[in-house]
DNA sequence: CTTTCGCATGTTATATGATAACAAGTCAAT
DNA sequence: ATTGACTTGTTATCATATAACATGCGAAAG
């Protein structure tokens, strides 16, 4: 019951990002413990790398970082860690970008919406229940059984929209 | 004003697909004429290929078809035609699939939602105004300026859900 | 203990998706 | 006849993702 309402997520607003990172890592540990899965060094480091910023990173970008720190330098190393994180709800895959981002509020199942700034690459992960509901209605009308949804908006974050104007 | 309500699109229901194809081609011609763009042989054939089925096709799948019919056999041939069609609203790119599908009701700007069957690969393109509105609300709350949206649901079409049960 | 087995990590090689850069052909306007 | 915009084709290369196999490690069974 200590859940903050997810809508309080800072998104593009400035915030204490250290707290962001720490909280996500803690929740990741909890979640994996529940599922009996292991947060090994590569996986942990991969998550930390994703958590450094509110951006999405390509698998090869992550791989470069891992390799530089003594982990394997072949694609499967990064892809496996990323796939693991996604499977366990600790990271998301951004379909438009072929890239990955840390999940900012794991701990409960969610299929968030993403706002992606095309100028600065920043990313906001938002609870998308109303959007999903609207989509579920559409699907129901067509007898379609939804399993996974992708909801992504590309555009300008407040900061970049401001400087452009 | 002769517009059928877009919601009458047959989606997964059986229908006269010849009419589907013919209508889409006609509307494509109209639309391009308005914009002063040319429906050249490669482009036209590419559109026809996409229109053969309510499935998304990868660029290389399209390329194979084009090559077999005497057009160029190098990737840019397909990618250019597909890009052209997408730019002019005659085809859509499916982000989850890295693939393309003909637009079934061009003629007015739209950012549809897609229902993608993971079993038979069939695809429904649906008007998504309510979904987009919900997403727009989210964006507005966060000061985000939306430019393009991706709304895709992966799951089972009625037919495939039926046989699975 | 030590054997066994699942799983994590690493490798090499290859598949799949996409674009850059350049050359040549068409065609309408000058 | 010449120019310039546009289209199509090429070669070469980049980017993204997975298959297949080898090794190591640690918990559970013997
Ligand atoms: Zn943060
Ligand atoms: Zn921005
Ligand atoms: Zn049809
Ligand atoms: Zn199906």
Tab-separated table of C-alpha atoms (C1' of nucleotides) and ligand atoms in Angstrom:
chain	number	residue	atom	x	y	z
A	1	UNK	CA	0.000	0.000	0.000
A	2	UNK	CA	3.024	2.279	-0.090
A	3	UNK	CA	2.463	2.696	-3.804
A	4	UNK	CA	2.666	6.182	-5.049
A	5	UNK	CA	0.004	6.777	-7.634
A	6	UNK	CA	1.772	6.016	-10.871
A	7	UNK	CA	0.549	9.294	-12.291
A	8	UNK	CA	2.934	11.087	-9.966
A	9	UNK	CA	5.815	9.869	-12.137
A	10	UNK	CA	7.881	12.889	-13.037
A	11	UNK	CA	8.035	12.106	-16.730
A	12	UNK	CA	9.752	15.068	-18.393
A	13	UNK	CA	9.838	17.262	-15.321
A	14	UNK	CA	13.186	17.662	-13.574
A	15	UNK	CA	13.491	15.352	-10.605
A	16	UNK	CA	15.869	13.534	-8.313
A	17	UNK	CA	17.031	10.922	-10.736
A	18	UNK	CA	19.211	9.132	-8.197
A	19	UNK	CA	16.022	8.289	-6.367
A	20	UNK	CA	14.535	7.064	-9.658
A	21	UNK	CA	17.402	4.669	-10.177
A	22	UNK	CA	17.541	3.414	-6.618
A	23	UNK	CA	13.825	2.799	-6.427
A	24	UNK	CA	13.761	0.926	-9.723
A	25	UNK	CA	16.676	-1.274	-8.672
A	26	UNK	CA	15.042	-2.088	-5.348
A	27	UNK	CA	11.785	-2.962	-6.985
A	28	UNK	CA	13.634	-5.066	-9.527
A	29	UNK	CA	15.245	-7.102	-6.765
A	30	UNK	CA	11.898	-7.613	-5.051
A	31	UNK	CA	10.202	-8.627	-8.214
A	32	UNK	CA	12.850	-11.148	-9.184
A	33	UNK	CA	12.908	-12.628	-5.719
A	34	UNK	CA	9.175	-13.271	-6.003
A	35	UNK	CA	9.651	-14.992	-9.344
A	36	UNK	CA	12.685	-16.991	-8.317
A	37	UNK	CA	14.813	-15.398	-11.018
A	38	UNK	CA	18.394	-14.232	-10.547
A	39	UNK	CA	19.753	-10.735	-10.980
A	40	UNK	CA	23.208	-11.764	-12.160
A	41	UNK	CA	26.044	-9.285	-12.752
A	42	UNK	CA	25.424	-8.793	-16.493
A	43	UNK	CA	21.723	-8.410	-15.949
A	44	UNK	CA	22.163	-6.048	-13.073
A	45	UNK	CA	24.687	-3.946	-14.944
A	46	UNK	CA	22.446	-3.883	-18.006
A	47	UNK	CA	19.581	-2.604	-15.918
A	48	UNK	CA	21.816	0.019	-14.317
A	49	UNK	CA	22.976	1.193	-17.721
A	50	UNK	CA	19.407	1.567	-18.926
A	51	UNK	CA	18.535	3.379	-15.725
A	52	UNK	CA	21.193	6.029	-16.182
A	53	UNK	CA	18.892	8.111	-18.308
A	54	UNK	CA	15.305	8.423	-19.382
A	55	UNK	CA	16.253	7.398	-22.870
A	56	UNK	CA	15.946	4.249	-24.892
A	57	UNK	CA	19.175	2.510	-25.866
A	58	UNK	CA	19.871	0.212	-28.778
A	59	UNK	CA	21.115	-3.273	-27.971
A	60	UNK	CA	24.499	-2.527	-29.498
A	61	UNK	CA	24.870	0.635	-27.501
A	62	UNK	CA	24.277	-1.394	-24.346
A	63	UNK	CA	26.643	-4.053	-25.627
A	64	UNK	CA	29.458	-1.532	-26.071
A	65	UNK	CA	29.088	-0.477	-22.479
A	66	UNK	CA	29.044	-4.052	-21.224
A	67	UNK	CA	32.054	-5.016	-23.306
A	68	UNK	CA	33.982	-2.002	-22.030
A	69	UNK	CA	33.381	-3.242	-18.517
A	70	UNK	CA	34.684	-6.733	-19.102
A	71	UNK	CA	31.550	-8.584	-20.060
A	72	UNK	CA	31.209	-10.439	-23.330
A	73	UNK	CA	31.413	-8.440	-26.533
A	74	UNK	CA	29.060	-10.434	-28.726
A	75	UNK	CA	25.459	-9.427	-29.494
A	76	UNK	CA	23.761	-12.275	-27.637
A	77	UNK	CA	25.253	-11.021	-24.388
A	78	UNK	CA	23.264	-7.814	-24.624
A	79	UNK	CA	20.197	-9.314	-26.245
A	80	UNK	CA	19.905	-11.999	-23.606
A	81	UNK	CA	20.180	-9.603	-20.719
A	82	UNK	CA	17.679	-7.240	-22.331
A	83	UNK	CA	15.273	-10.020	-23.142
A	84	UNK	CA	15.476	-11.205	-19.550
A	85	UNK	CA	14.697	-7.759	-18.233
A	86	UNK	CA	11.772	-7.342	-20.590
A	87	UNK	CA	10.373	-10.765	-19.724
A	88	UNK	CA	10.406	-9.880	-16.064
A	89	UNK	CA	8.882	-6.474	-16.544
A	90	UNK	CA	12.032	-4.585	-15.639
A	91	UNK	CA	12.522	-3.032	-19.034
A	92	UNK	CA	10.454	-2.218	-22.075
A	93	UNK	CA	11.118	-2.499	-25.735
A	94	UNK	CA	10.327	0.566	-27.810
A	95	UNK	CA	8.992	-0.668	-31.109
A	96	UNK	CA	9.471	2.531	-33.031
A	97	UNK	CA	13.083	2.767	-32.025
A	98	UNK	CA	14.224	-0.835	-31.904
A	99	UNK	CA	15.532	0.068	-28.512
A	100	UNK	CA	15.106	-0.616	-24.826
A	101	UNK	CA	14.419	1.404	-21.711
A	102	UNK	CA	14.326	0.572	-18.042
A	103	UNK	CA	10.886	0.269	-16.546
A	104	UNK	CA	10.337	3.057	-14.077
A	105	UNK	CA	7.678	1.464	-12.008
A	106	UNK	CA	7.877	-2.273	-12.034
A	107	UNK	CA	6.149	-4.175	-9.272
A	108	UNK	CA	2.811	-4.488	-10.956
A	109	UNK	CA	1.932	-5.674	-14.393
A	110	UNK	CA	1.453	-2.843	-16.784
A	111	UNK	CA	1.439	-2.073	-20.461
A	112	UNK	CA	2.350	1.587	-20.400
A	113	UNK	CA	2.168	4.226	-23.081
A	114	UNK	CA	5.358	5.961	-24.151
A	115	UNK	CA	5.942	9.533	-25.173
A	116	UNK	CA	9.146	9.782	-27.161
A	117	UNK	CA	10.801	13.114	-27.908
A	118	UNK	CA	12.235	13.060	-31.404
A	119	UNK	CA	14.543	15.916	-30.614
A	120	UNK	CA	16.247	14.974	-27.325
A	121	UNK	CA	15.311	11.283	-27.237
A	122	UNK	CA	13.826	11.587	-23.799
A	123	UNK	CA	11.148	9.171	-22.902
A	124	UNK	CA	8.166	9.204	-20.594
A	125	UNK	CA	6.537	5.985	-19.479
A	126	UNK	CA	2.940	6.584	-18.478
A	127	UNK	CA	0.103	4.504	-17.106
A	128	UNK	CA	-2.176	3.958	-20.062
A	129	UNK	CA	-5.285	2.389	-18.665
A	130	UNK	CA	-7.724	4.724	-20.473
A	131	UNK	CA	-5.917	4.230	-23.759
A	132	UNK	CA	-5.831	0.488	-23.330
A	133	UNK	CA	-9.516	0.474	-22.497
A	134	UNK	CA	-10.376	2.347	-25.666
A	135	UNK	CA	-8.283	-0.112	-27.631
A	136	UNK	CA	-9.889	-3.046	-25.838
A	137	UNK	CA	-13.297	-1.742	-26.929
A	138	UNK	CA	-12.174	-1.627	-30.546
A	139	UNK	CA	-10.822	-5.130	-30.278
A	140	UNK	CA	-13.977	-6.448	-28.623
A	141	UNK	CA	-16.115	-4.999	-31.395
A	142	UNK	CA	-14.069	-7.058	-33.804
A	143	UNK	CA	-13.935	-10.247	-31.794
A	144	UNK	CA	-10.211	-9.869	-31.377
A	145	UNK	CA	-8.398	-11.236	-28.335
A	146	UNK	CA	-5.707	-8.791	-27.295
A	147	UNK	CA	-2.538	-10.180	-25.769
A	148	UNK	CA	-0.041	-7.349	-26.012
A	149	UNK	CA	-0.343	-3.728	-26.951
A	150	UNK	CA	2.034	-1.119	-28.254
A	151	UNK	CA	1.135	2.474	-27.552
A	152	UNK	CA	3.790	4.983	-28.508
A	153	UNK	CA	3.631	8.650	-29.377
A	154	UNK	CA	6.452	10.430	-31.162
A	155	UNK	CA	6.748	14.196	-30.860
A	156	UNK	CA	8.298	16.936	-28.792
A	157	UNK	CA	8.788	17.022	-25.049
A	158	UNK	CA	7.922	20.262	-23.255
A	159	UNK	CA	11.534	21.441	-23.188
A	160	UNK	CA	12.175	20.826	-26.877
A	161	UNK	CA	8.809	22.232	-27.915
A	162	UNK	CA	9.739	25.361	-25.961
A	163	UNK	CA	13.108	25.951	-27.602
A	164	UNK	CA	11.651	25.300	-31.041
A	165	UNK	CA	9.024	28.010	-30.546
B	1	UNK	CA	-19.995	12.655	-48.675
B	2	UNK	CA	-20.057	9.215	-50.225
B	3	UNK	CA	-17.831	8.023	-47.432
B	4	UNK	CA	-18.908	4.831	-45.851
B	5	UNK	CA	-18.440	5.071	-42.137
B	6	UNK	CA	-14.967	3.689	-41.661
B	7	UNK	CA	-16.244	1.416	-38.916
B	8	UNK	CA	-17.996	-0.622	-41.569
B	9	UNK	CA	-14.626	-1.988	-42.611
B	10	UNK	CA	-14.931	-5.759	-42.614
B	11	UNK	CA	-11.775	-6.334	-40.623
B	12	UNK	CA	-11.568	-10.072	-39.994
B	13	UNK	CA	-14.982	-10.914	-41.352
B	14	UNK	CA	-15.112	-12.632	-44.729
B	15	UNK	CA	-15.827	-10.175	-47.516
B	16	UNK	CA	-15.472	-9.502	-51.208
B	17	UNK	CA	-11.780	-8.865	-51.270
B	18	UNK	CA	-11.694	-8.015	-54.973
B	19	UNK	CA	-13.798	-5.005	-54.118
B	20	UNK	CA	-11.347	-4.165	-51.319
B	21	UNK	CA	-8.461	-4.118	-53.763
B	22	UNK	CA	-10.244	-2.213	-56.482
B	23	UNK	CA	-11.523	0.441	-54.132
B	24	UNK	CA	-8.108	0.960	-52.558
B	25	UNK	CA	-6.460	1.274	-55.952
B	26	UNK	CA	-9.032	3.803	-57.136
B	27	UNK	CA	-8.672	5.865	-54.026
B	28	UNK	CA	-4.902	5.690	-54.377
B	29	UNK	CA	-5.080	7.121	-57.866
B	30	UNK	CA	-7.357	9.921	-56.709
B	31	UNK	CA	-5.186	10.753	-53.797
B	32	UNK	CA	-1.997	10.890	-55.839
B	33	UNK	CA	-3.625	13.000	-58.521
B	34	UNK	CA	-4.561	15.543	-55.855
B	35	UNK	CA	-0.983	15.634	-54.614
B	36	UNK	CA	0.626	15.737	-58.015
B	37	UNK	CA	2.531	12.519	-57.371
B	38	UNK	CA	2.948	9.718	-59.879
B	39	UNK	CA	1.841	6.123	-59.559
B	40	UNK	CA	4.666	4.603	-61.577
B	41	UNK	CA	4.817	0.907	-62.480
B	42	UNK	CA	6.963	-0.206	-59.527
B	43	UNK	CA	4.874	1.779	-57.108
B	44	UNK	CA	1.641	0.538	-58.524
B	45	UNK	CA	2.784	-3.042	-58.526
B	46	UNK	CA	4.050	-2.707	-54.972
B	47	UNK	CA	0.674	-1.454	-53.867
B	48	UNK	CA	-1.061	-4.277	-55.686
B	49	UNK	CA	1.168	-6.819	-54.018
B	50	UNK	CA	0.390	-5.397	-50.598
B	51	UNK	CA	-3.283	-5.371	-51.458
B	52	UNK	CA	-3.397	-9.069	-52.273
B	53	UNK	CA	-3.971	-9.965	-48.664
B	54	UNK	CA	-4.802	-8.433	-45.323
B	55	UNK	CA	-1.342	-9.206	-44.103
B	56	UNK	CA	1.766	-7.192	-43.532
B	57	UNK	CA	4.750	-7.984	-45.738
B	58	UNK	CA	8.419	-7.455	-45.079
B	59	UNK	CA	10.316	-5.263	-47.517
B	60	UNK	CA	12.360	-8.209	-48.748
B	61	UNK	CA	9.266	-10.289	-49.338
B	62	UNK	CA	7.929	-7.493	-51.510
B	63	UNK	CA	11.314	-7.174	-53.181
B	64	UNK	CA	11.327	-10.845	-54.155
B	65	UNK	CA	7.997	-10.414	-55.836
B	66	UNK	CA	9.105	-7.297	-57.674
B	67	UNK	CA	12.356	-8.879	-58.794
B	68	UNK	CA	10.507	-11.934	-60.081
B	69	UNK	CA	8.438	-9.621	-62.243
B	70	UNK	CA	11.379	-7.881	-63.835
B	71	UNK	CA	11.869	-4.907	-61.558
B	72	UNK	CA	15.142	-4.232	-59.796
B	73	UNK	CA	16.369	-6.796	-57.324
B	74	UNK	CA	18.144	-4.533	-54.859
B	75	UNK	CA	16.674	-3.490	-51.507
B	76	UNK	CA	16.289	0.213	-52.295
B	77	UNK	CA	13.835	-0.677	-55.038
B	78	UNK	CA	11.382	-2.054	-52.520
B	79	UNK	CA	12.161	0.386	-49.765
B	80	UNK	CA	11.681	3.381	-52.022
B	81	UNK	CA	8.350	2.203	-53.320
B	82	UNK	CA	7.159	1.360	-49.821
B	83	UNK	CA	8.363	4.648	-48.423
B	84	UNK	CA	6.540	6.456	-51.179
B	85	UNK	CA	3.314	4.649	-50.435
B	86	UNK	CA	3.607	5.321	-46.725
B	87	UNK	CA	4.374	9.000	-47.300
B	88	UNK	CA	1.255	9.346	-49.382
B	89	UNK	CA	-0.949	7.487	-46.954
B	90	UNK	CA	-1.418	4.489	-49.232
B	91	UNK	CA	0.332	2.046	-46.959
B	92	UNK	CA	1.234	1.735	-43.311
B	93	UNK	CA	4.283	0.506	-41.536
B	94	UNK	CA	3.705	-1.987	-38.759
B	95	UNK	CA	6.253	-1.229	-36.081
B	96	UNK	CA	5.976	-4.519	-34.246
B	97	UNK	CA	6.568	-6.478	-37.405
B	98	UNK	CA	9.007	-4.368	-39.371
B	99	UNK	CA	6.588	-4.799	-42.192
B	100	UNK	CA	4.159	-2.958	-44.426
B	101	UNK	CA	0.499	-3.225	-45.289
B	102	UNK	CA	-1.705	-1.465	-47.801
B	103	UNK	CA	-3.992	1.160	-46.386
B	104	UNK	CA	-7.575	0.050	-46.720
B	105	UNK	CA	-9.210	3.398	-46.600
B	106	UNK	CA	-6.981	6.126	-47.850
B	107	UNK	CA	-8.552	9.373	-48.891
B	108	UNK	CA	-8.485	11.033	-45.531
B	109	UNK	CA	-5.669	11.459	-43.087
B	110	UNK	CA	-5.778	8.870	-40.417
B	111	UNK	CA	-3.607	7.230	-37.833
B	112	UNK	CA	-5.365	3.932	-37.435
B	113	UNK	CA	-5.017	1.239	-34.825
B	114	UNK	CA	-3.976	-2.225	-35.917
B	115	UNK	CA	-5.046	-5.593	-34.627
B	116	UNK	CA	-2.477	-8.196	-35.577
B	117	UNK	CA	-3.182	-11.901	-35.298
B	118	UNK	CA	-0.068	-13.698	-34.116
B	119	UNK	CA	-1.343	-16.975	-35.438
B	120	UNK	CA	-2.456	-16.292	-39.018
B	121	UNK	CA	-0.787	-12.894	-39.496
B	122	UNK	CA	-4.033	-11.293	-40.530
B	123	UNK	CA	-4.370	-7.646	-39.888
B	124	UNK	CA	-7.242	-5.279	-39.213
B	125	UNK	CA	-6.856	-1.562	-39.705
B	126	UNK	CA	-9.363	0.331	-37.583
B	127	UNK	CA	-10.289	3.940	-37.038
B	128	UNK	CA	-8.778	4.806	-33.692
B	129	UNK	CA	-10.124	8.202	-32.799
B	130	UNK	CA	-11.149	7.269	-29.232
B	131	UNK	CA	-7.799	5.651	-28.596
B	132	UNK	CA	-5.925	8.613	-30.015
B	133	UNK	CA	-7.984	10.976	-27.896
B	134	UNK	CA	-7.132	9.097	-24.740
B	135	UNK	CA	-3.488	9.219	-25.722
B	136	UNK	CA	-3.732	12.909	-26.530
B	137	UNK	CA	-5.068	13.534	-23.021
B	138	UNK	CA	-2.111	11.752	-21.507
B	139	UNK	CA	0.254	13.758	-23.664
B	140	UNK	CA	-1.436	17.048	-22.829
B	141	UNK	CA	-1.157	16.343	-19.107
B	142	UNK	CA	2.569	16.049	-19.644
B	143	UNK	CA	3.028	19.004	-21.950
B	144	UNK	CA	4.003	16.712	-24.777
B	145	UNK	CA	3.341	17.617	-28.411
B	146	UNK	CA	2.259	14.513	-30.288
B	147	UNK	CA	3.260	14.215	-33.925
B	148	UNK	CA	2.815	10.553	-34.741
B	149	UNK	CA	1.289	7.665	-32.873
B	150	UNK	CA	1.685	3.930	-33.000
B	151	UNK	CA	-1.233	1.883	-31.745
B	152	UNK	CA	-0.922	-1.829	-32.308
B	153	UNK	CA	-2.449	-4.804	-30.565
B	154	UNK	CA	-1.074	-8.295	-30.924
B	155	UNK	CA	-3.308	-11.267	-30.221
B	156	UNK	CA	-5.739	-13.660	-31.826
B	157	UNK	CA	-8.264	-12.925	-34.523
B	158	UNK	CA	-11.759	-14.410	-34.098
B	159	UNK	CA	-11.013	-17.364	-36.375
B	160	UNK	CA	-7.766	-18.302	-34.668
B	161	UNK	CA	-9.179	-17.755	-31.187
B	162	UNK	CA	-11.999	-20.116	-32.155
B	163	UNK	CA	-9.817	-22.977	-33.346
B	164	UNK	CA	-7.547	-22.653	-30.325
B	165	UNK	CA	-10.486	-23.070	-27.948
C	1	DC	C1'	32.041	-35.517	-1.133
C	2	DT	C1'	31.009	-36.113	-6.038
C	3	DT	C1'	27.885	-36.695	-9.714
C	4	DT	C1'	24.324	-34.644	-12.205
C	5	DC	C1'	21.577	-31.268	-14.260
C	6	DG	C1'	19.771	-26.784	-15.207
C	7	DC	C1'	21.022	-22.445	-16.297
C	8	DA	C1'	24.083	-18.517	-17.243
C	9	DT	C1'	27.695	-16.836	-20.050
C	10	DG	C1'	30.619	-16.754	-23.709
C	11	DT	C1'	31.869	-17.708	-28.526
C	12	DT	C1'	31.397	-17.973	-33.982
C	13	DA	C1'	28.604	-17.531	-37.761
C	14	DT	C1'	24.591	-16.045	-40.100
C	15	DA	C1'	20.044	-14.135	-40.897
C	16	DT	C1'	17.177	-10.157	-41.480
C	17	DG	C1'	16.161	-5.263	-41.978
C	18	DA	C1'	17.641	-0.659	-43.808
C	19	DT	C1'	20.390	3.117	-46.014
C	20	DA	C1'	24.229	5.730	-48.315
C	21	DA	C1'	26.245	6.968	-52.546
C	22	DC	C1'	26.529	6.925	-57.228
C	23	DA	C1'	25.109	6.182	-62.443
C	24	DA	C1'	21.930	6.264	-65.959
C	25	DG	C1'	17.263	6.968	-68.148
C	26	DT	C1'	12.981	9.717	-68.794
C	27	DC	C1'	10.472	13.674	-69.771
C	28	DA	C1'	8.597	18.241	-69.581
C	29	DA	C1'	9.987	23.144	-69.639
C	30	DT	C1'	12.999	26.318	-71.452
D	1	DA	C1'	19.052	21.122	-78.135
D	2	DT	C1'	19.711	21.927	-73.081
D	3	DT	C1'	18.505	21.925	-68.573
D	4	DG	C1'	16.723	20.234	-64.305
D	5	DA	C1'	13.525	17.491	-61.515
D	6	DC	C1'	12.502	12.988	-60.728
D	7	DT	C1'	12.659	7.916	-61.057
D	8	DT	C1'	14.917	3.672	-61.265
D	9	DG	C1'	18.706	0.894	-61.048
D	10	DT	C1'	23.229	-0.502	-59.151
D	11	DT	C1'	27.134	-1.575	-55.443
D	12	DA	C1'	28.508	-1.433	-50.968
D	13	DT	C1'	27.742	-1.075	-46.243
D	14	DC	C1'	25.494	-0.514	-41.951
D	15	DA	C1'	22.216	-1.933	-38.202
D	16	DT	C1'	19.483	-5.151	-35.856
D	17	DA	C1'	18.674	-9.870	-34.288
D	18	DT	C1'	19.123	-14.914	-33.771
D	19	DA	C1'	20.918	-19.805	-34.325
D	20	DA	C1'	24.049	-23.167	-32.752
D	21	DC	C1'	27.486	-24.677	-29.986
D	22	DA	C1'	31.097	-24.830	-25.889
D	23	DT	C1'	32.204	-23.926	-21.253
D	24	DG	C1'	31.627	-22.943	-16.394
D	25	DC	C1'	29.163	-22.840	-12.082
D	26	DG	C1'	26.184	-23.981	-8.351
D	27	DA	C1'	22.136	-26.324	-6.237
D	28	DA	C1'	20.101	-30.813	-5.619
D	29	DA	C1'	20.511	-35.806	-5.558
D	30	DG	C1'	23.023	-39.628	-4.593
E	1	LIG	ZN1	14.524	9.815	-13.337
E	2	LIG	ZN1	12.937	16.675	-26.008
E	3	LIG	ZN1	-10.293	-7.319	-48.222
E	4	LIG	ZN1	-5.728	-15.326	-37.023
